[in-house]
PDB file of N, CA and C in Angstrom:
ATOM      1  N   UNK A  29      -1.695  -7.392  -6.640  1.00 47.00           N
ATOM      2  CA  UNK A  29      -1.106  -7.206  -7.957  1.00 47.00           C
ATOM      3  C   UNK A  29      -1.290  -5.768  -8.442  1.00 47.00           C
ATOM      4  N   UNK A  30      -2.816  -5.080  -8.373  1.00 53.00           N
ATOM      5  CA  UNK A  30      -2.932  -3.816  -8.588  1.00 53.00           C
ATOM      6  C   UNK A  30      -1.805  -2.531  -7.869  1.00 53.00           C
ATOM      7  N   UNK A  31      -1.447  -2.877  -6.598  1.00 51.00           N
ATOM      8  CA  UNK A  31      -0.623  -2.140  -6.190  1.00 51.00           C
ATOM      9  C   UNK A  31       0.497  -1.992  -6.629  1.00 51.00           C
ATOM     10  N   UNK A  32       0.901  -3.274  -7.034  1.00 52.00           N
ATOM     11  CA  UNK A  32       2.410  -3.521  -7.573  1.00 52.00           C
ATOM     12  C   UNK A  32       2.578  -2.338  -8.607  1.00 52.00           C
ATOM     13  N   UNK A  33       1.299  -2.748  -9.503  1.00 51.00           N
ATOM     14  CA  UNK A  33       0.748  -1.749 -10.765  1.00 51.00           C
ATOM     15  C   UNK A  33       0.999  -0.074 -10.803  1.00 51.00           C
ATOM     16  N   UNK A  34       0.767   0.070  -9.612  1.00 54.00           N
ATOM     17  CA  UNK A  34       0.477   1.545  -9.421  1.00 54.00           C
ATOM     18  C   UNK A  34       1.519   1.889  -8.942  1.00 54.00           C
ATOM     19  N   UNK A  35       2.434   1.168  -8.025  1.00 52.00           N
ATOM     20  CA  UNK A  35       3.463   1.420  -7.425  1.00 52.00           C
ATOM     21  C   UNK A  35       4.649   1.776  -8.381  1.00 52.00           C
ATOM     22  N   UNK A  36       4.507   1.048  -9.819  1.00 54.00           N
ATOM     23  CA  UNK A  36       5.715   1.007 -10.636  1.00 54.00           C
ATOM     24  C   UNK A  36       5.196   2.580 -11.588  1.00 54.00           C
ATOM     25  N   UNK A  37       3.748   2.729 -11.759  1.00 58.00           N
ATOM     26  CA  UNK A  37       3.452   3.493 -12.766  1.00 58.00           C
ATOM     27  C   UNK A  37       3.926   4.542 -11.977  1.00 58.00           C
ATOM     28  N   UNK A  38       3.354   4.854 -11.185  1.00 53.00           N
ATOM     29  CA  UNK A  38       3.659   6.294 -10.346  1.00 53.00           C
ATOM     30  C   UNK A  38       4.667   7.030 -10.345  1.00 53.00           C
ATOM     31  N   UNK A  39       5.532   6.172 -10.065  1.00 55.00           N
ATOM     32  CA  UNK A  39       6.735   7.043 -10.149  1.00 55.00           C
ATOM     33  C   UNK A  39       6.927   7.727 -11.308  1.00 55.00           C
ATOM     34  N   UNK A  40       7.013   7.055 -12.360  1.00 55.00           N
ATOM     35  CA  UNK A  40       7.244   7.402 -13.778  1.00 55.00           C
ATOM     36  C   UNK A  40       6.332   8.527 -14.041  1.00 55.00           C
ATOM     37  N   UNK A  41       5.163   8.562 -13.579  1.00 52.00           N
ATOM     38  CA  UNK A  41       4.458   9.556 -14.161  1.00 52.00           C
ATOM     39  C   UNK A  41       4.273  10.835 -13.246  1.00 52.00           C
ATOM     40  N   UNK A  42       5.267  10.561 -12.354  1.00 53.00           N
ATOM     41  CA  UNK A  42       5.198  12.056 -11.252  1.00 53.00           C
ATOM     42  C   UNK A  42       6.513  12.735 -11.964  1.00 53.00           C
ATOM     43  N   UNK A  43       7.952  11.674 -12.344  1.00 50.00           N
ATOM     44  CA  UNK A  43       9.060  11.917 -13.139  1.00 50.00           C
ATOM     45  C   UNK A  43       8.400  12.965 -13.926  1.00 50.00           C
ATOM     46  N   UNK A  44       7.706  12.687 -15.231  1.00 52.00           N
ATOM     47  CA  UNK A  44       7.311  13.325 -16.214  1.00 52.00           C
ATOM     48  C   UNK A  44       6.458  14.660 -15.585  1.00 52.00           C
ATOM     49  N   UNK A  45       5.585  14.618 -14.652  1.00 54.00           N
ATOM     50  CA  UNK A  45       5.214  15.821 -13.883  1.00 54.00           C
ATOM     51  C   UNK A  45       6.527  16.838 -14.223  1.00 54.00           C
ATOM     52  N   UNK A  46       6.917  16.304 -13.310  1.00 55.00           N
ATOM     53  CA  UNK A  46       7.941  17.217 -12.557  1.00 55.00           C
ATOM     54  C   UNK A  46       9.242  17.728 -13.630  1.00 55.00           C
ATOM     55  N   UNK A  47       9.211  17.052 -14.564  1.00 58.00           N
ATOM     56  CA  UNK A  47      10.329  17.928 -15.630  1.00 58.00           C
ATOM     57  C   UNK A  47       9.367  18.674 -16.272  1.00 58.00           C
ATOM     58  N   UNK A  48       7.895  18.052 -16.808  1.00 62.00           N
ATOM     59  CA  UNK A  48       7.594  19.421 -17.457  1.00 62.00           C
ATOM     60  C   UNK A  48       6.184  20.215 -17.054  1.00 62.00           C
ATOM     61  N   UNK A  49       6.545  20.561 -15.527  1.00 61.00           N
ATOM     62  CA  UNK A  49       5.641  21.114 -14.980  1.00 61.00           C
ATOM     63  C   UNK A  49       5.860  22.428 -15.405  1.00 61.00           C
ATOM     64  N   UNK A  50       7.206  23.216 -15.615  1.00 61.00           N
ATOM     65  CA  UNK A  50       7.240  24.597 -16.312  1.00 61.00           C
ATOM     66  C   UNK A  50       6.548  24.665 -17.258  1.00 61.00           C
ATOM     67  N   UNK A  51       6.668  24.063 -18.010  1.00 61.00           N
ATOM     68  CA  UNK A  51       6.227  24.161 -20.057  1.00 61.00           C
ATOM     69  C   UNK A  51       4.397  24.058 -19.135  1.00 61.00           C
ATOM     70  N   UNK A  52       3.837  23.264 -18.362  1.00 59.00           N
ATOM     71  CA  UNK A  52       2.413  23.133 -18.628  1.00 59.00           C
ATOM     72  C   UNK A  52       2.155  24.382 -17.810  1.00 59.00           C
ATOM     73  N   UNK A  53       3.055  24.967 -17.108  1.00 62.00           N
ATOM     74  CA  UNK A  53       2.483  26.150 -16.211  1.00 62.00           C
ATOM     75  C   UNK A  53       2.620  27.368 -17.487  1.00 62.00           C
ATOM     76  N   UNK A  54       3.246  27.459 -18.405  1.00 62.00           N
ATOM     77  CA  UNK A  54       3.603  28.454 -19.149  1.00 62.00           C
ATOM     78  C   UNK A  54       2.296  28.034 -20.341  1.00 62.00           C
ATOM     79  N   UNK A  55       2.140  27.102 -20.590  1.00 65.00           N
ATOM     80  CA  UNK A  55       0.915  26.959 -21.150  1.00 65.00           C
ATOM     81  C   UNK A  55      -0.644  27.347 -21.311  1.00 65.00           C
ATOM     82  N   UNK A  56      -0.692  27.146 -19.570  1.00 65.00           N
ATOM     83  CA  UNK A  56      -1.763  27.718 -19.325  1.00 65.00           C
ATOM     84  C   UNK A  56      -3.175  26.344 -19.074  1.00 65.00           C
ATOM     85  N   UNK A  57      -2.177  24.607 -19.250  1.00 66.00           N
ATOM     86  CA  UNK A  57      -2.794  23.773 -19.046  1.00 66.00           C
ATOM     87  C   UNK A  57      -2.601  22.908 -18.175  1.00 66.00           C
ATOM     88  N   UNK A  58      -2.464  24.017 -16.969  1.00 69.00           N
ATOM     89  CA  UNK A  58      -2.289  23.186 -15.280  1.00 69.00           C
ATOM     90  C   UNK A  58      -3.090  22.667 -15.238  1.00 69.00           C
ATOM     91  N   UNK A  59      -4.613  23.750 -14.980  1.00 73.00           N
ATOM     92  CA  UNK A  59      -5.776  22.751 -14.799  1.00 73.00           C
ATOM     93  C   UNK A  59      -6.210  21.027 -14.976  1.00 73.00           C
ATOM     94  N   UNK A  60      -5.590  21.015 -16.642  1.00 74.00           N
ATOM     95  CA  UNK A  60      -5.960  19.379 -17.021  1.00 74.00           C
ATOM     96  C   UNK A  60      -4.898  18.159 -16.372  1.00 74.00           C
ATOM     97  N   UNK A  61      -3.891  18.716 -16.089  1.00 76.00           N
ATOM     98  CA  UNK A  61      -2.606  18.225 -15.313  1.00 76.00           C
ATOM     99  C   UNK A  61      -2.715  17.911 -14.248  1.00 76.00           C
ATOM    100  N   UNK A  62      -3.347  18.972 -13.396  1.00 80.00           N
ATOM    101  CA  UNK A  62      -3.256  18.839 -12.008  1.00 80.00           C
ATOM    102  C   UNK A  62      -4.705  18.089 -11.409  1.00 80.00           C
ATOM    103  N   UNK A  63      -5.869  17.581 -12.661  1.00 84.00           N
ATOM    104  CA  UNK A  63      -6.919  16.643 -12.497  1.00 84.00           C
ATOM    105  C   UNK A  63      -6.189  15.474 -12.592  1.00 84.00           C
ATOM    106  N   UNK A  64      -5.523  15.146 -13.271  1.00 84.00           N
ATOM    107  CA  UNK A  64      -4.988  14.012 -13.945  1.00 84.00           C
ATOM    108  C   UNK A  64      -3.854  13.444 -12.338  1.00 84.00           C
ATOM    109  N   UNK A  65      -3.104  14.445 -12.065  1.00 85.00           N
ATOM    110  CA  UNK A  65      -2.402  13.800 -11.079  1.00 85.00           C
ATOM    111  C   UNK A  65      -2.991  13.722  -9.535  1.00 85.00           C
ATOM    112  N   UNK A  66      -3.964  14.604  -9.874  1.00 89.00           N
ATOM    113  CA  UNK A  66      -4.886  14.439  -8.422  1.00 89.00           C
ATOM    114  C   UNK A  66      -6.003  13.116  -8.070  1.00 89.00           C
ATOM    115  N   UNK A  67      -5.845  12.720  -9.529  1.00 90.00           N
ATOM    116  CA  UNK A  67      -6.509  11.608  -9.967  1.00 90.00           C
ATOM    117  C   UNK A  67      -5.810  10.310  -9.394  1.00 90.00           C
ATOM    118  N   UNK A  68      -3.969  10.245 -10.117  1.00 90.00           N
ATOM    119  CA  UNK A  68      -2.897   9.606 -10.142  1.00 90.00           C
ATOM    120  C   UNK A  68      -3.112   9.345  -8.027  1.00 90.00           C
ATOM    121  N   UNK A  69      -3.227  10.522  -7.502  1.00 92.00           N
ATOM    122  CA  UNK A  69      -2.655  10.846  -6.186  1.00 92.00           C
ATOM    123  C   UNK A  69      -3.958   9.892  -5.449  1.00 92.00           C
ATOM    124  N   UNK A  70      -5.002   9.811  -5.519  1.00 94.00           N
ATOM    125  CA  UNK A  70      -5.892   9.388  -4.799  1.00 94.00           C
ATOM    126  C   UNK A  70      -6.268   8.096  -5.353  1.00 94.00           C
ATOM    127  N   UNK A  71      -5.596   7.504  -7.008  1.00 93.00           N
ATOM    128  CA  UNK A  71      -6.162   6.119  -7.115  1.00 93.00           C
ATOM    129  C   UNK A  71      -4.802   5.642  -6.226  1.00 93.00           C
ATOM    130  N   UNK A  72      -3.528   6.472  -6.420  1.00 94.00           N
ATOM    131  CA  UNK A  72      -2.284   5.371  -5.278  1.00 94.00           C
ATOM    132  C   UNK A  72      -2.899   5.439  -3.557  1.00 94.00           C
ATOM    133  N   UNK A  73      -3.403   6.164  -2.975  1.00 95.00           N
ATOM    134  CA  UNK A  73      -3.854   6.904  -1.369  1.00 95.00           C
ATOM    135  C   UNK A  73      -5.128   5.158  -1.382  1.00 95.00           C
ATOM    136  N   UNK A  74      -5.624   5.102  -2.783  1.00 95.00           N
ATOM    137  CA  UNK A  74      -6.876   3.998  -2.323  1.00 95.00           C
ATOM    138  C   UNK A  74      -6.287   2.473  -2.355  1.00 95.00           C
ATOM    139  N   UNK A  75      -4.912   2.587  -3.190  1.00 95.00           N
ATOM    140  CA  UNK A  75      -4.074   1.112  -2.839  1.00 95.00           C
ATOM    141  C   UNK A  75      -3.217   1.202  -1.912  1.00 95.00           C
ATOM    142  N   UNK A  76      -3.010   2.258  -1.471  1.00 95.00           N
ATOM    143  CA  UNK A  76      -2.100   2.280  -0.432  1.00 95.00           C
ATOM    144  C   UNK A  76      -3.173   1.607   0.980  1.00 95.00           C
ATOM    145  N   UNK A  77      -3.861   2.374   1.260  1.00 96.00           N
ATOM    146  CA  UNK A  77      -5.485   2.259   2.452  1.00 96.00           C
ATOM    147  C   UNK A  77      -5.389   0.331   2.285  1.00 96.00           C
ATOM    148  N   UNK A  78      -5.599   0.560   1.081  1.00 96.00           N
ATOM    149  CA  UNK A  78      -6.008  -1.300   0.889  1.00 96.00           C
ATOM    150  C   UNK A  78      -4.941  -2.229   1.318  1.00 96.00           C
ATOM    151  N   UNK A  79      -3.772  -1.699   1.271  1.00 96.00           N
ATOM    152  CA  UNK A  79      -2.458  -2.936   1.460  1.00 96.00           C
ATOM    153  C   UNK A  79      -2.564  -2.352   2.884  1.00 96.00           C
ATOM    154  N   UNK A  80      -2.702  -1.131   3.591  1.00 96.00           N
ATOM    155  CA  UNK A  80      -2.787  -1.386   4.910  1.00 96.00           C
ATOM    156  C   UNK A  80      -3.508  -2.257   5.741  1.00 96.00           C
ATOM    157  N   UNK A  81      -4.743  -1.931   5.202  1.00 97.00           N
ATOM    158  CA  UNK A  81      -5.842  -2.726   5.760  1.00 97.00           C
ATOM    159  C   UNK A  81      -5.580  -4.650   5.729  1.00 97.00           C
ATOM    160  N   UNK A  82      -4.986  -4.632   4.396  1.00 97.00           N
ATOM    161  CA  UNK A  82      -4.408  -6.235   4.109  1.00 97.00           C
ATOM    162  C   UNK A  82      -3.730  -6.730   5.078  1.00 97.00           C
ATOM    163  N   UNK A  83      -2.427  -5.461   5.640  1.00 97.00           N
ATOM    164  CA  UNK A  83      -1.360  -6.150   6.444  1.00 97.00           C
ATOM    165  C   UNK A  83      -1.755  -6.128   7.593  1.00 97.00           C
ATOM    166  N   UNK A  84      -2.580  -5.277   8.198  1.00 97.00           N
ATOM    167  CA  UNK A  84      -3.192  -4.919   9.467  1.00 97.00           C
ATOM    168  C   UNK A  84      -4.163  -6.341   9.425  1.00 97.00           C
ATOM    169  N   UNK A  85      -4.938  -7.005   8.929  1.00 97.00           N
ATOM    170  CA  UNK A  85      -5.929  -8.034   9.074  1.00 97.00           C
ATOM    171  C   UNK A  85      -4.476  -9.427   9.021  1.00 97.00           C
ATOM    172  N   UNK A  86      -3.661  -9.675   7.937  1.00 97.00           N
ATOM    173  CA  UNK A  86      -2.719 -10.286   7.812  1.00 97.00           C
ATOM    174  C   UNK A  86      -2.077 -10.583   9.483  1.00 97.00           C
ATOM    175  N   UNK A  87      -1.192  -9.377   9.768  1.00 97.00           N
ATOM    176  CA  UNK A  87      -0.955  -9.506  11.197  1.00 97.00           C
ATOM    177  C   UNK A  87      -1.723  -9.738  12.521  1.00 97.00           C
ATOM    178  N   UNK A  88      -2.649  -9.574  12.217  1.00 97.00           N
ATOM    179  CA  UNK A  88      -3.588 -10.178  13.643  1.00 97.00           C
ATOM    180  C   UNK A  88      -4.182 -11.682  13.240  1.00 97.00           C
ATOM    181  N   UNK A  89      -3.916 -12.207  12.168  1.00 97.00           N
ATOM    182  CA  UNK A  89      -4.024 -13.111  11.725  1.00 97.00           C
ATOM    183  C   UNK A  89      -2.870 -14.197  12.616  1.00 97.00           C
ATOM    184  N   UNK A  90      -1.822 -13.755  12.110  1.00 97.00           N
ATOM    185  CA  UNK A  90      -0.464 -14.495  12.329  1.00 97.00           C
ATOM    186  C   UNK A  90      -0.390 -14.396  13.499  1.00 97.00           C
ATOM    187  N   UNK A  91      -1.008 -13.370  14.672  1.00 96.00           N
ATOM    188  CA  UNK A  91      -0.308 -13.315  16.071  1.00 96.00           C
ATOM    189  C   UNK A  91      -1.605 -14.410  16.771  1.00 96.00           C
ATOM    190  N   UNK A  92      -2.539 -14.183  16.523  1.00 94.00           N
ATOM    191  CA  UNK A  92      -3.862 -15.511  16.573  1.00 94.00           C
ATOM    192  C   UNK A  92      -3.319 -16.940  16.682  1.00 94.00           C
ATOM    193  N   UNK A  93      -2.835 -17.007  15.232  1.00 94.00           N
ATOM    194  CA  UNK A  93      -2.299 -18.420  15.021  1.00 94.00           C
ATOM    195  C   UNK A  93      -1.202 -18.870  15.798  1.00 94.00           C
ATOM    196  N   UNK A  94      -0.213 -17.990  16.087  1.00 93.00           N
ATOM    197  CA  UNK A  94       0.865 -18.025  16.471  1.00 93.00           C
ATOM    198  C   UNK A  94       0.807 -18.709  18.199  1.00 93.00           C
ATOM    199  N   UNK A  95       0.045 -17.428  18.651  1.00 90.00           N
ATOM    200  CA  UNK A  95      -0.841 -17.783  19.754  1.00 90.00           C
ATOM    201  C   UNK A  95      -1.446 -19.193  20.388  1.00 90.00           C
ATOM    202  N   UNK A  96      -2.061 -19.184  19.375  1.00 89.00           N
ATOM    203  CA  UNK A  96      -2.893 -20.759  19.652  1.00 89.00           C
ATOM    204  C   UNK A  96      -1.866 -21.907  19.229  1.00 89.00           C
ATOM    205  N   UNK A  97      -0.781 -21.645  18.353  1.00 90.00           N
ATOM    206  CA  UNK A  97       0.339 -22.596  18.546  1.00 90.00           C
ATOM    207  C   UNK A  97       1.110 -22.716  19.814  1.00 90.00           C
ATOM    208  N   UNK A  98       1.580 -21.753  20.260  1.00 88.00           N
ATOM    209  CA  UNK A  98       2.274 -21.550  21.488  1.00 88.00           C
ATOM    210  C   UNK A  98       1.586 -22.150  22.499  1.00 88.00           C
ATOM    211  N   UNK A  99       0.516 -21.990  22.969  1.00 86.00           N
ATOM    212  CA  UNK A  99      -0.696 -22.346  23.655  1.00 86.00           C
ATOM    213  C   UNK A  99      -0.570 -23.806  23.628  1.00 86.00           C
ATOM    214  N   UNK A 100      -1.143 -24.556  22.734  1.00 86.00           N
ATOM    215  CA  UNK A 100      -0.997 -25.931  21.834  1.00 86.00           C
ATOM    216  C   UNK A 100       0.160 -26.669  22.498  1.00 86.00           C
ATOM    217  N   UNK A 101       1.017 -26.036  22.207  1.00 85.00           N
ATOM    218  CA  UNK A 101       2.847 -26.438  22.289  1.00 85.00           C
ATOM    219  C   UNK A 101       2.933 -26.640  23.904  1.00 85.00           C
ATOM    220  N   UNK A 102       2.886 -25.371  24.650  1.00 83.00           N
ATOM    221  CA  UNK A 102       3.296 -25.467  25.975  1.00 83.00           C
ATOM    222  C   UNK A 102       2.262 -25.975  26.643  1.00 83.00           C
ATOM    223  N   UNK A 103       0.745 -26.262  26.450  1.00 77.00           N
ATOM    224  CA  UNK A 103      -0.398 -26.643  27.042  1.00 77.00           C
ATOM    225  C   UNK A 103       0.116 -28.134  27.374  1.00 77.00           C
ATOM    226  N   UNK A 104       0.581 -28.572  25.921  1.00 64.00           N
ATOM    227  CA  UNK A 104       0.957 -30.079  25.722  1.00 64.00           C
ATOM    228  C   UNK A 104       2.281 -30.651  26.656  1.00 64.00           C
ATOM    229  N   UNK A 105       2.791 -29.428  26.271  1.00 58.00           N
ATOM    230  CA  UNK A 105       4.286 -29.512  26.828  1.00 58.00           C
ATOM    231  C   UNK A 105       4.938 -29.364  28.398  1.00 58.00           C
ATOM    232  N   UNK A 106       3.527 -29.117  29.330  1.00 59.00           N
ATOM    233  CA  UNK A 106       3.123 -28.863  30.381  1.00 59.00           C
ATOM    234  C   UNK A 106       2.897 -30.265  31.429  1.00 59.00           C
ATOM    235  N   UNK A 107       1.400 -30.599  30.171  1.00 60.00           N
ATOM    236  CA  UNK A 107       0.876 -32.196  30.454  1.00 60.00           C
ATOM    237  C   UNK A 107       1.759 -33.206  30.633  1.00 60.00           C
ATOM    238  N   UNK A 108       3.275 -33.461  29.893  1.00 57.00           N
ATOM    239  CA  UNK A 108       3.859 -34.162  29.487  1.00 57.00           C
ATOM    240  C   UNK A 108       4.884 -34.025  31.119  1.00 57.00           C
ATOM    241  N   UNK A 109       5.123 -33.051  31.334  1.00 62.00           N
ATOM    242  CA  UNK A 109       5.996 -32.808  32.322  1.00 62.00           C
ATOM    243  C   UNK A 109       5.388 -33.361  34.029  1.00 62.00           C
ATOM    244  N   UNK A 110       3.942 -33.171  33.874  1.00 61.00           N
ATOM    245  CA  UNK A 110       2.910 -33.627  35.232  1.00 61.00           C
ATOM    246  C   UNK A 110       2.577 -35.209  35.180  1.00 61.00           C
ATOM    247  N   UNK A 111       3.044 -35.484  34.092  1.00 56.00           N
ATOM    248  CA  UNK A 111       2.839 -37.451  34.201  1.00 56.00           C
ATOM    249  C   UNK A 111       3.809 -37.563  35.417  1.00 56.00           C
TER     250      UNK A 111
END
C-alpha cells in the first residue's frame, strides 16, 4: 500500500521540482530543495528495493508450488498409466 503511496506522490512532487527549479535556483534556496528531494529520491529507491525483494520471494514462491504441482500431477499421472 505504501508504495502505491509514494508511487502516486512522486510524480507530482518532482512535476513541481521541475517547473520551479529556476525561481529556487535564483533564490538561492537549492540547498533546502535539493534535501527535501534527495529525501523524496531515497524514501521511493527504499520502496522500490522492497517491492523487489516482494516479487523476487513472490516468484520463487509460485515456481516451488507450481513445481510440486506438476510433480503431484504427472507423478500421479504416471502411476495411473503403469496399472
Amino acid at each position: 500500500m505504501a508504495i502505491r503511496i509514494v508511487g502516486v506522490d512522486l510524480p507530482q512532487n518532482k512535476r513541481g521540482e521541475i517547473v520551479n527549479f529556476d525561481m529556487i535556483k535564483s533564490f538561492g534556496v537549492f540547498g533546502t530543495y535539493s534535501k527535501k528531494l534527495r529525501s523524496w529520491q531515497q524514501r521511493y529507491k527504499d520502496y522500490s528495493l522492497e517491492y523487489n525483494r516482494f516479487e523476487i520471494r513472490s516468484r520463487i514462491l509460485l515456481t516451488l508450488v507450481s513445481t510440486a504441482v506438476s510433480m503431484a500431477a504427472f507423478g500421479s499421472f504416471s502411476s495411473m498409466i503403469r496399472r
